[in-house]
Coordinates of C-alpha atoms in Angstrom, one line a residue:
X1 CA 44.0 13.1 -121.6
X2 CA 45.7 16.1 -123.0
X3 CA 48.1 14.1 -125.6
X4 CA 45.1 12.9 -127.3
X5 CA 43.3 16.1 -127.8
X6 CA 46.9 17.8 -129.0
X7 CA 46.8 14.7 -131.2
X8 CA 43.4 15.2 -132.5
X9 CA 44.0 18.6 -133.2
X10 CA 46.9 18.5 -135.1
X11 CA 49.2 20.3 -132.5
X12 CA 52.4 18.6 -132.5
X13 CA 54.1 21.2 -130.3
X14 CA 51.7 19.9 -127.6
X15 CA 52.4 16.4 -128.2
X16 CA 56.0 17.1 -127.8
X17 CA 55.3 18.8 -124.3
X18 CA 53.3 16.1 -123.3
X19 CA 56.2 13.1 -124.4
X20 CA 58.6 15.8 -122.5
X21 CA 56.8 15.2 -119.3
X22 CA 57.1 11.0 -119.8
X23 CA 53.5 10.3 -121.0
X24 CA 53.8 7.4 -123.1
X25 CA 53.6 7.3 -127.0
X26 CA 50.9 4.8 -126.6
X27 CA 49.0 6.1 -123.6
X28 CA 45.4 4.5 -123.5
X29 CA 42.1 6.7 -122.7
X30 CA 40.0 5.3 -119.6
X31 CA 37.6 5.0 -121.7
X32 CA 36.5 1.6 -122.9
X33 CA 34.5 2.6 -125.6
X34 CA 35.4 0.5 -128.8
X35 CA 33.8 3.2 -131.3
X36 CA 36.5 5.8 -129.7
X37 CA 39.6 6.2 -130.3
X38 CA 42.4 5.2 -127.9
X39 CA 45.5 6.2 -128.4
X40 CA 47.0 9.5 -129.4
X41 CA 47.9 7.6 -133.0
X42 CA 44.5 6.3 -133.7
X43 CA 42.9 10.2 -132.5
X44 CA 44.9 11.5 -134.8
X45 CA 44.1 9.2 -137.6
X46 CA 40.2 9.3 -136.9
X47 CA 40.4 13.4 -136.8
X48 CA 39.1 14.6 -140.2
X49 CA 40.5 18.1 -138.9
X50 CA 44.1 16.7 -138.4
X51 CA 46.5 15.9 -141.5
X52 CA 49.1 13.6 -142.2
X53 CA 51.8 15.7 -141.0
X54 CA 50.8 14.4 -137.3
X55 CA 50.7 10.8 -138.4
X56 CA 54.3 11.2 -139.4
X57 CA 55.3 12.5 -136.5
X58 CA 53.6 9.6 -134.0
X59 CA 54.7 7.3 -136.0
X60 CA 58.6 9.0 -136.3
X61 CA 58.4 9.1 -131.9
X62 CA 57.7 5.4 -132.0
X63 CA 54.2 4.9 -131.7
X64 CA 52.3 1.5 -131.9
X65 CA 50.6 0.7 -135.6
X66 CA 47.8 -1.8 -135.1
X67 CA 47.8 -3.3 -138.7
X68 CA 45.4 -6.0 -138.2
X69 CA 42.1 -5.6 -135.8
X70 CA 42.2 -7.4 -132.5
X71 CA 40.3 -6.1 -129.7
X72 CA 38.6 -2.9 -130.9
X73 CA 39.1 -1.5 -134.1
X74 CA 42.6 -1.6 -136.7
X75 CA 44.1 1.7 -137.4
X76 CA 43.3 1.6 -140.6
X77 CA 39.2 1.5 -139.4
X78 CA 40.3 4.9 -138.0
X79 CA 42.3 6.4 -140.8
X80 CA 39.2 5.5 -143.1
X81 CA 36.7 7.5 -140.9
X82 CA 38.5 10.4 -141.0
X83 CA 38.1 10.0 -145.2
X84 CA 41.7 11.5 -145.2
X85 CA 43.0 9.5 -148.4
X86 CA 46.5 10.3 -147.6
X87 CA 46.1 8.5 -144.0
X88 CA 44.8 5.6 -145.7
X89 CA 47.3 5.2 -148.3
X90 CA 50.3 5.7 -145.7
X91 CA 48.7 2.6 -144.1
X92 CA 48.1 0.5 -146.4
X93 CA 51.9 1.1 -147.4
X94 CA 52.8 -0.1 -144.3
X95 CA 51.2 -3.1 -144.6
X96 CA 47.8 -2.6 -142.9
X97 CA 45.3 -5.5 -144.0
X98 CA 42.6 -4.2 -146.4
X99 CA 40.5 -7.1 -146.0
X100 CA 39.8 -6.6 -142.4
X101 CA 36.2 -7.6 -141.3
X102 CA 35.4 -6.8 -137.7
X103 CA 33.2 -8.4 -134.8
X104 CA 30.0 -7.2 -136.4
X105 CA 31.0 -7.9 -140.0
X106 CA 31.8 -4.5 -141.2
X107 CA 34.9 -3.8 -144.0
X108 CA 36.6 -1.3 -145.0
X109 CA 34.2 -0.3 -147.6
X110 CA 31.2 -0.2 -145.6
X111 CA 33.2 1.9 -143.1
X112 CA 34.2 4.0 -145.9
X113 CA 30.4 4.8 -146.5
X114 CA 30.2 6.3 -143.4
X115 CA 33.2 8.4 -143.2
X116 CA 33.4 11.9 -142.9
X117 CA 34.7 12.1 -146.8
X118 CA 31.9 14.2 -148.3
X119 CA 30.8 13.8 -152.3
X120 CA 33.8 13.7 -154.4
X121 CA 36.3 12.9 -151.8
X122 CA 34.2 9.4 -150.5
X123 CA 33.8 8.3 -153.9
X124 CA 37.4 8.9 -154.4
X125 CA 38.0 7.2 -151.4
X126 CA 36.2 4.4 -152.3
X127 CA 37.5 3.9 -155.7
X128 CA 41.4 4.2 -154.3
X129 CA 40.2 1.4 -151.4
X130 CA 38.7 -0.9 -154.4
X131 CA 41.9 -0.4 -156.6
X132 CA 43.8 -1.9 -153.7
X133 CA 41.4 -5.0 -153.7
X134 CA 39.2 -4.0 -151.0
X135 CA 36.5 -6.6 -151.0
X136 CA 33.2 -5.7 -152.7
X137 CA 30.2 -7.9 -151.2
X138 CA 30.9 -7.9 -147.6
X139 CA 27.6 -7.2 -145.5
X140 CA 27.3 -6.5 -141.6
X141 CA 25.8 -8.6 -139.1
X142 CA 23.2 -6.0 -139.4
X143 CA 22.5 -6.6 -143.2
X144 CA 24.3 -3.2 -144.2
X145 CA 26.7 -3.2 -147.3
X146 CA 28.4 -0.5 -149.0
X147 CA 25.9 -1.0 -151.8
X148 CA 23.2 -0.9 -149.7
X149 CA 24.3 2.1 -147.5
X150 CA 24.9 4.3 -150.7
X151 CA 21.4 3.6 -152.4
X152 CA 19.7 4.7 -149.2
X153 CA 21.4 7.8 -148.7
X154 CA 20.2 8.5 -152.1
X155 CA 24.2 8.3 -153.5
X156 CA 23.5 7.5 -156.8
X157 CA 27.0 8.5 -158.4
X158 CA 28.1 6.2 -155.6
X159 CA 25.8 3.0 -156.4
X160 CA 26.8 3.5 -160.1
X161 CA 30.8 3.2 -159.1
X162 CA 30.1 0.1 -156.8
X163 CA 27.9 -1.4 -159.6
X164 CA 30.8 -0.8 -162.4
X165 CA 32.9 -2.6 -160.0
X166 CA 31.4 -5.7 -159.5
X167 CA 29.0 -5.1 -156.3
X168 CA 26.1 -7.5 -156.7
X169 CA 22.7 -5.4 -157.8
X170 CA 20.5 -8.2 -156.6
X171 CA 21.1 -6.0 -153.2
X172 CA 19.5 -3.2 -154.0
X173 CA 16.1 -5.1 -155.5
X174 CA 15.9 -2.7 -158.1
X175 CA 14.2 -3.5 -161.3
X176 CA 15.1 -2.4 -164.5
X177 CA 12.9 0.7 -164.2
X178 CA 14.6 1.5 -161.1
X179 CA 17.8 1.1 -162.8
X180 CA 16.6 3.4 -165.3
X181 CA 15.1 6.4 -163.2
X182 CA 18.7 6.0 -161.2
X183 CA 20.9 6.4 -164.1
X184 CA 18.7 6.5 -167.5
X185 CA 16.8 8.8 -169.5
X186 CA 12.9 10.0 -169.5
X187 CA 12.8 8.6 -173.0
X188 CA 14.1 5.2 -171.5
X189 CA 11.6 5.4 -169.0
X190 CA 8.6 5.8 -171.2
X191 CA 9.6 2.4 -173.3
X192 CA 10.2 0.5 -169.8
X193 CA 6.9 1.7 -169.2
X194 CA 5.0 0.6 -173.0
X195 CA 6.3 -2.8 -172.5
X196 CA 4.7 -2.9 -169.2
X197 CA 6.9 -2.0 -166.3
X198 CA 5.5 -2.0 -163.0
X199 CA 5.1 1.8 -160.9
X200 CA 4.4 0.0 -157.6
X201 CA 7.1 -2.3 -157.2
X202 CA 9.5 -1.7 -154.0
X203 CA 12.9 -2.0 -153.4
X204 CA 14.7 -3.1 -150.6
X205 CA 14.3 0.4 -148.7
X206 CA 10.6 0.2 -149.9
X207 CA 11.3 3.2 -152.3
X208 CA 8.6 3.0 -155.2
X209 CA 10.6 4.2 -158.9
X210 CA 8.6 7.8 -158.4
X211 CA 10.3 7.8 -155.0
X212 CA 13.5 7.1 -156.4
X213 CA 13.1 10.0 -158.9
X214 CA 12.5 12.4 -155.9
X215 CA 15.9 11.0 -153.9
X216 CA 17.6 11.4 -157.4
X217 CA 16.6 15.0 -157.7
X218 CA 15.6 14.7 -161.1
X219 CA 12.0 16.6 -161.4
X220 CA 11.6 16.1 -165.1
X221 CA 11.6 11.7 -164.1
X222 CA 9.6 12.5 -161.3
X223 CA 6.6 14.7 -163.2
X224 CA 6.7 12.2 -166.0
X225 CA 6.5 9.1 -163.2
X226 CA 3.4 10.9 -161.6
X227 CA 1.9 11.5 -164.6
X228 CA 2.1 7.8 -165.8
X229 CA 0.2 6.8 -163.0
X230 CA 2.7 6.6 -159.7
X231 CA 1.1 7.2 -156.1
X232 CA 2.0 10.5 -154.9
X233 CA 1.7 9.4 -151.3
X234 CA 3.6 6.5 -151.3
X235 CA 5.9 6.2 -148.7
X236 CA 9.2 4.5 -148.1
X237 CA 10.9 2.2 -145.1
X238 CA 9.6 3.5 -141.9
X239 CA 6.8 5.6 -143.6
X240 CA 9.5 7.9 -145.3
X241 CA 7.5 10.8 -146.8
X242 CA 8.2 12.1 -150.6
X243 CA 9.0 15.2 -149.4
X244 CA 11.9 13.7 -147.2
X245 CA 13.1 12.4 -150.3
X246 CA 13.3 15.7 -152.2
X247 CA 14.8 17.5 -149.7
X248 CA 17.8 14.9 -149.4
X249 CA 18.1 15.7 -152.9
X250 CA 18.3 19.4 -152.3
X251 CA 16.0 19.9 -155.4
X252 CA 13.9 23.1 -154.3
X253 CA 11.3 23.6 -157.2
X254 CA 10.9 19.9 -156.5
X255 CA 9.7 20.6 -152.8
X256 CA 7.8 23.2 -154.0
X257 CA 6.1 20.8 -156.7
X258 CA 5.3 18.8 -154.1
X259 CA 3.6 21.3 -152.0
X260 CA 1.7 22.5 -155.0
X261 CA 0.6 19.0 -155.6
X262 CA -1.5 18.9 -152.0
X263 CA 1.2 17.2 -150.2
X264 CA 0.5 17.5 -146.2
X265 CA 3.7 19.5 -145.1
X266 CA 2.9 18.4 -141.4
X267 CA 2.6 14.6 -142.6
X268 CA 4.8 12.3 -140.7
X269 CA 6.8 9.1 -140.9
X270 CA 6.7 6.1 -138.9
X271 CA 8.8 7.9 -136.1
X272 CA 6.8 11.1 -136.4
X273 CA 9.4 13.4 -138.0
X274 CA 7.8 15.7 -140.3
X275 CA 9.7 17.2 -143.3
X276 CA 10.1 20.5 -141.3
X277 CA 12.4 18.5 -138.5
X278 CA 14.6 16.9 -141.3
X279 CA 15.1 20.4 -143.5
X280 CA 16.1 21.7 -139.7
X281 CA 18.5 18.5 -138.9
X282 CA 19.8 19.1 -142.5
X283 CA 20.1 22.8 -142.2
X284 CA 18.5 23.5 -145.2
X285 CA 17.4 27.1 -144.4
X286 CA 16.0 28.2 -147.9
X287 CA 13.5 24.7 -147.4
X288 CA 12.3 25.2 -144.1
X289 CA 11.1 28.3 -145.1
X290 CA 9.0 27.0 -148.6
X291 CA 7.6 24.6 -145.8
X292 CA 6.4 27.2 -143.0
X293 CA 5.2 29.5 -145.7
X294 CA 3.5 26.7 -146.6
X295 CA 1.8 25.8 -143.2
X296 CA 4.3 23.5 -141.7
X297 CA 3.8 23.4 -137.9
X298 CA 7.1 24.4 -136.2
X299 CA 6.2 23.0 -133.0
X300 CA 4.9 19.7 -134.0
X301 CA 6.9 17.1 -132.2
X302 CA 7.9 13.5 -133.3
X303 CA 7.8 10.7 -130.6
X304 CA 10.9 11.2 -128.9
X305 CA 9.6 14.9 -128.1
X306 CA 11.8 16.2 -130.6
X307 CA 10.9 19.2 -132.5
X308 CA 12.3 21.4 -135.5
X309 CA 13.9 24.0 -133.3
X310 CA 15.7 20.9 -131.5
X311 CA 17.1 19.6 -134.3
X312 CA 18.5 22.7 -135.8
X313 CA 22.3 23.8 -135.6
X314 CA 22.6 26.9 -137.2
X315 CA 22.0 30.8 -136.0
X316 CA 20.2 31.2 -139.7
X317 CA 18.5 28.2 -138.9
X318 CA 17.2 29.0 -135.1
X319 CA 16.2 32.7 -136.1
X320 CA 13.6 31.4 -139.0
X321 CA 12.1 29.2 -136.5
X322 CA 11.6 31.9 -133.8
X323 CA 10.2 34.1 -136.0
X324 CA 7.6 31.5 -136.5
X325 CA 6.9 31.2 -132.9
X326 CA 9.2 29.0 -131.7
X327 CA 11.5 29.6 -128.5
X328 CA 15.0 29.9 -128.1
X329 CA 14.5 28.2 -124.7
X330 CA 13.8 25.3 -126.9
X331 CA 17.0 24.9 -128.7
X332 CA 19.6 22.1 -127.5
X333 CA 22.4 23.2 -125.2
X334 CA 25.2 22.6 -127.5
X335 CA 23.2 25.4 -129.5
X336 CA 23.3 27.6 -127.2
X337 CA 27.1 28.3 -127.6
X338 CA 25.9 30.2 -131.1
X339 CA 23.7 32.6 -129.2
X340 CA 26.2 33.3 -125.8
X341 CA 29.6 33.5 -128.0
X342 CA 31.5 31.5 -125.2
X343 CA 33.7 28.8 -127.2
X344 CA 34.4 25.5 -126.0
X345 CA 37.7 25.5 -124.0
X346 CA 38.8 21.9 -125.1
X347 CA 41.1 21.7 -122.2
X348 CA 39.9 21.5 -118.4
X349 CA 43.0 22.5 -116.6
X350 CA 41.6 24.4 -113.6
X351 CA 43.5 23.6 -110.3
X352 CA 41.7 21.0 -108.0
X353 CA 42.1 23.6 -105.3
X354 CA 39.3 25.6 -106.8
X355 CA 37.0 22.5 -106.8
X356 CA 37.1 21.5 -103.4
X357 CA 37.0 25.6 -102.6
X358 CA 33.5 26.2 -104.4
X359 CA 31.9 22.9 -105.7
X360 CA 28.7 22.9 -103.5
X361 CA 26.2 25.4 -104.7
X362 CA 25.7 28.6 -102.6
X363 CA 23.3 31.6 -102.4
X364 CA 24.1 35.1 -102.9
X365 CA 24.3 37.3 -100.0
X366 CA 22.8 40.3 -102.1
X367 CA 20.6 41.4 -105.0
X368 CA 22.1 40.7 -106.8
X369 CA 25.9 39.4 -105.9
X370 CA 28.9 38.8 -108.3
X371 CA 29.7 35.3 -107.9
X372 CA 33.1 35.2 -109.5
X373 CA 34.0 31.6 -108.7
X374 CA 36.8 30.2 -110.7
X375 CA 35.3 26.7 -110.5
X376 CA 31.6 27.8 -111.5
X377 CA 32.9 29.9 -114.6
X378 CA 35.0 26.8 -115.3
X379 CA 31.3 25.2 -116.0
X380 CA 29.9 27.6 -117.2
X381 CA 32.6 27.5 -120.1
X382 CA 32.2 24.0 -120.7
X383 CA 28.3 23.7 -119.9
X384 CA 29.7 21.1 -117.9
X385 CA 27.7 18.7 -115.8
X386 CA 28.1 17.4 -112.4
X387 CA 29.3 14.1 -113.0
X388 CA 32.0 15.1 -115.5
X389 CA 33.4 17.4 -112.8
X390 CA 33.6 14.8 -110.3
X391 CA 35.4 12.2 -112.8
X392 CA 37.9 15.0 -113.7
X393 CA 38.6 15.7 -110.1
X394 CA 38.4 12.2 -109.1
X395 CA 35.9 13.3 -106.3
X396 CA 33.9 10.0 -105.1
X397 CA 32.3 11.6 -102.3
X398 CA 28.9 11.6 -102.5
X399 CA 27.6 14.2 -99.7
X400 CA 23.5 13.4 -99.5
X401 CA 23.4 17.1 -98.7
X402 CA 25.0 18.8 -101.2
X403 CA 25.2 18.3 -105.3
X404 CA 28.3 19.4 -107.1
X405 CA 27.7 22.9 -108.7
X406 CA 26.9 22.7 -112.6
X407 CA 25.8 23.9 -115.6
X408 CA 24.4 21.4 -117.4
X409 CA 20.7 22.1 -116.8
X410 CA 17.0 21.5 -117.7
X411 CA 14.3 24.2 -117.8
X412 CA 17.1 27.0 -118.1
X413 CA 15.6 29.9 -120.0
X414 CA 17.8 32.1 -122.4
X415 CA 16.5 35.5 -123.3
X416 CA 18.1 37.5 -126.0
X417 CA 18.5 41.8 -125.3
X418 CA 18.3 44.6 -127.8
X419 CA 21.8 45.3 -127.2
X420 CA 23.2 41.8 -128.3
X421 CA 23.8 40.6 -124.5
X422 CA 22.4 37.3 -123.5
X423 CA 20.6 36.1 -119.8
X424 CA 20.0 32.4 -119.1
X425 CA 18.4 32.1 -115.7
X426 CA 18.2 29.4 -113.2
X427 CA 17.5 25.5 -114.3
X428 CA 17.9 22.1 -113.0
X429 CA 20.5 19.3 -113.0
X430 CA 18.9 15.9 -113.4
X431 CA 16.2 14.6 -111.7
X432 CA 15.1 14.2 -107.7
X433 CA 16.6 10.5 -107.1
X434 CA 19.9 11.7 -108.4
X435 CA 23.0 13.0 -105.8
X436 CA 23.6 16.2 -108.0
X437 CA 19.7 17.0 -108.6
X438 CA 19.6 21.0 -107.5
X439 CA 17.2 23.3 -108.5
X440 CA 19.5 26.8 -109.1
X441 CA 18.2 30.8 -108.9
X442 CA 21.4 32.1 -110.4
X443 CA 21.5 34.2 -113.7
X444 CA 24.5 34.5 -116.1
X445 CA 24.7 37.3 -118.3
X446 CA 27.0 36.8 -121.6
X447 CA 28.4 40.3 -123.4
X448 CA 28.1 38.8 -126.8
X449 CA 31.7 39.2 -127.1
X450 CA 32.5 35.3 -125.5
X451 CA 32.7 37.0 -121.8
X452 CA 29.9 37.0 -118.9
X453 CA 29.1 37.2 -115.0
X454 CA 27.7 35.3 -112.7
X455 CA 25.0 36.5 -110.5
X456 CA 23.7 34.8 -107.1
X457 CA 20.7 36.0 -105.0
X458 CA 19.5 35.2 -101.5
X459 CA 16.7 32.5 -101.7
X460 CA 14.2 35.0 -100.3
X461 CA 14.5 37.1 -103.3
X462 CA 14.3 34.7 -105.7
X463 CA 13.8 30.8 -104.9
X464 CA 15.1 28.0 -107.5
X465 CA 13.8 28.1 -110.5
X466 CA 13.0 26.2 -113.4
X467 CA 10.9 25.4 -116.3
X468 CA 9.5 28.9 -116.1
X469 CA 9.4 31.6 -119.0
X470 CA 11.8 34.8 -119.3
X471 CA 10.9 37.6 -121.8
X472 CA 12.3 40.7 -122.4
X473 CA 10.0 43.9 -122.3
X474 CA 11.1 47.6 -122.0
X475 CA 14.1 46.9 -119.8
X476 CA 12.8 44.0 -117.4
X477 CA 12.7 40.6 -118.0
X478 CA 9.4 39.1 -116.7
X479 CA 10.3 35.4 -115.1
X480 CA 7.0 33.5 -115.1
X481 CA 6.1 30.6 -113.5
X482 CA 8.1 27.0 -112.1
X483 CA 7.9 23.7 -111.3
X484 CA 10.8 24.1 -108.4
X485 CA 10.9 22.0 -105.4
X486 CA 7.5 20.0 -104.7
X487 CA 7.8 21.8 -100.8
X488 CA 8.0 25.3 -102.9
X489 CA 4.4 24.8 -104.8
X490 CA 1.6 26.9 -104.0
X491 CA -1.8 25.7 -105.7
X492 CA -3.4 28.6 -107.1
X493 CA -0.7 31.3 -107.5
X494 CA 1.8 32.1 -110.0
X495 CA 5.2 33.2 -109.2
X496 CA 6.4 36.3 -110.9
X497 CA 9.9 37.9 -110.7
X498 CA 11.3 40.4 -113.0
X499 CA 14.9 41.0 -113.7
X500 CA 16.6 44.6 -114.1
X501 CA 18.6 44.4 -117.3
X502 CA 20.3 47.3 -115.6
X503 CA 21.6 46.5 -112.4
X504 CA 20.3 42.6 -112.8
X505 CA 18.1 43.1 -109.4
X506 CA 15.3 40.9 -108.9
X507 CA 12.0 42.0 -107.4
X508 CA 9.0 40.2 -107.3
X509 CA 6.3 41.2 -108.8
X510 CA 2.3 41.2 -106.9
X511 CA -0.8 40.6 -109.4
X512 CA -4.6 40.6 -109.1
X513 CA -7.1 38.8 -111.4
X514 CA -7.5 35.0 -112.2
X515 CA -3.8 33.4 -113.1
X516 CA -3.2 30.1 -114.7
X517 CA -1.5 28.7 -111.2
X518 CA 1.3 27.5 -110.2
X519 CA 2.3 26.8 -114.1
X520 CA 5.6 25.3 -115.8
X521 CA 6.8 24.3 -119.4
X522 CA 4.9 26.9 -120.7
X523 CA 4.7 29.5 -123.7
X524 CA 5.0 33.3 -123.0
X525 CA 4.4 35.7 -126.0
X526 CA 4.5 39.5 -125.5
X527 CA 2.0 41.4 -126.6
X528 CA 1.5 45.7 -126.7
X529 CA 2.5 45.5 -122.9
X530 CA 0.7 42.2 -121.9
X531 CA 2.4 38.6 -121.6
X532 CA 0.1 35.7 -123.5
X533 CA 0.6 32.7 -121.7
X534 CA -0.3 29.2 -122.9
X535 CA 0.4 25.6 -122.6
X536 CA 2.4 23.9 -120.4
X537 CA 1.1 22.3 -116.9
X538 CA -0.4 23.5 -113.6
X539 CA 0.5 22.1 -110.0
X540 CA -3.0 21.4 -109.1
X541 CA -5.2 19.3 -106.7
X542 CA -7.1 16.3 -108.9
X543 CA -8.7 13.1 -107.1
X544 CA -7.6 14.7 -103.8
X545 CA -4.1 15.0 -104.2
X546 CA -1.9 17.6 -106.1
X547 CA -0.4 16.7 -109.7
X548 CA 0.4 18.1 -112.7
X549 CA -2.3 18.8 -114.9
X550 CA -2.2 20.1 -118.8
X551 CA -2.6 24.0 -119.1
X552 CA -6.2 24.2 -121.7
X553 CA -6.6 28.2 -121.2
X554 CA -4.8 30.9 -122.0
X555 CA -4.0 34.1 -119.7
X556 CA -3.2 37.3 -120.4
X557 CA -1.1 39.8 -117.9
X558 CA -1.3 43.2 -118.4
X559 CA 2.0 44.5 -117.3
X560 CA 0.9 48.0 -116.5
X561 CA -2.2 47.0 -114.2
X562 CA -0.4 43.7 -113.2
X563 CA -3.6 42.3 -113.6
X564 CA -4.6 38.4 -115.4
X565 CA -7.6 37.9 -117.0
X566 CA -8.3 34.3 -118.6
X567 CA -9.3 33.3 -122.3
X568 CA -10.4 30.2 -123.4
X569 CA -8.2 28.5 -125.3
X570 CA -10.7 28.0 -128.5
X571 CA -10.7 31.9 -128.7
X572 CA -6.8 32.7 -127.7

């Protein structure tokens, strides 16, 4: 509902307009998710960008305040989540129950650990809650306490605050040596080692004293402990690597030192995550550069098929990974806005008549045809899925022959042009069993300033295309490969089209020589008027039936002669 979004953004005028239209001040979201705020007041309390003025306005308008947890979360929980101390203080002054414990054992201090507040603000919030009587020994049903969460995250200043307030140190599983590593001096560490302190004992997070020194970001202590006999290849819980602890500390000289020690930059934890993936996730651009220069493999994936570029969230990080050979098309859909410059609208206001008129996909009638369709343009702005549109327009009719047009797609390429424009091509929505499964053949061109144009094509000119590559070379985007509908696949043939970046007309490219065949999910690298095609899957006959098999060779397409030749993978 709009009133929730206005409350979340701190837009008092927007809330006033909704109230004037008769919207209830206590209207409940349609979502039943107890981890999301349900009322406008809860939306305002939970939002890290909304100040206390919106909360006071809603209360003055008669918003109902839930001071104790009943079903779902209390309003104090939502205020704590925002990390805003003023909101928390206001609710406590109004009688909110600071000693709440929800159905999973979470109390106000544990919730504060997961709040939006960072650094000194989080410490200030916790000190305030403790001064107001927050319990110190709470544990969730998952075994979490405020102290254990602070320890796991390496917030050792927070750990000290909690210990001084009276939290049970036993929850840390720390030896005296570990406590000294976190809060003492090298001289004190030396004295304890002379008295027989053990370097191999691990705490509740399976960290040795040496790993604790890395997470604390104390290079002097780490070097001393290593020289004293610590195991440099020790790992924490779930195989967490030494370099990961150094990354969490943000100490770049420490990261470089670990590399100089000979630790493997491509080592992975229990889940297949590498230090480079964590650096991308933490948006530590300089750390990622250090790792890449030391030989980190950018294309390495974890057990969930996550890669560094999929975990990246900034243009600078993504650019660094592209320079290391990664493909822009692999970034997450939400990150594509960083390049298309199309802002998320926030409000869906398109009239139902546009949905009814244009909700189904259709092919273009010219090469190209400008598809100036309001509903389609709205979907591009939202990067919306078919299910989201159906839900908004209360469309429960599923026509077995028709999918709803959408822009939430897999296998959609993205290509940057030298003049700053960005081009996204085709892709598919969902899998074959979904009623909204569809493979598209459109092209969306972004001007680099927030606007865009959608082009459609006849199926005979450009068939439905997904999991292809799209590479700019001298004014053309070469579109190579395709998974496509099973009925369209032709074993032994490689579909190749090229898009004119002035007219945006598409033409098929005929080639000769030994091609990869019907290839998809591959890589294409331009080199001196050639495209080098590697990896991916090929549609081929195996065991007397067609199936997708790994491509094990590199194929080079000469763009002047339109001729293929194959290179074995070992020499590519």
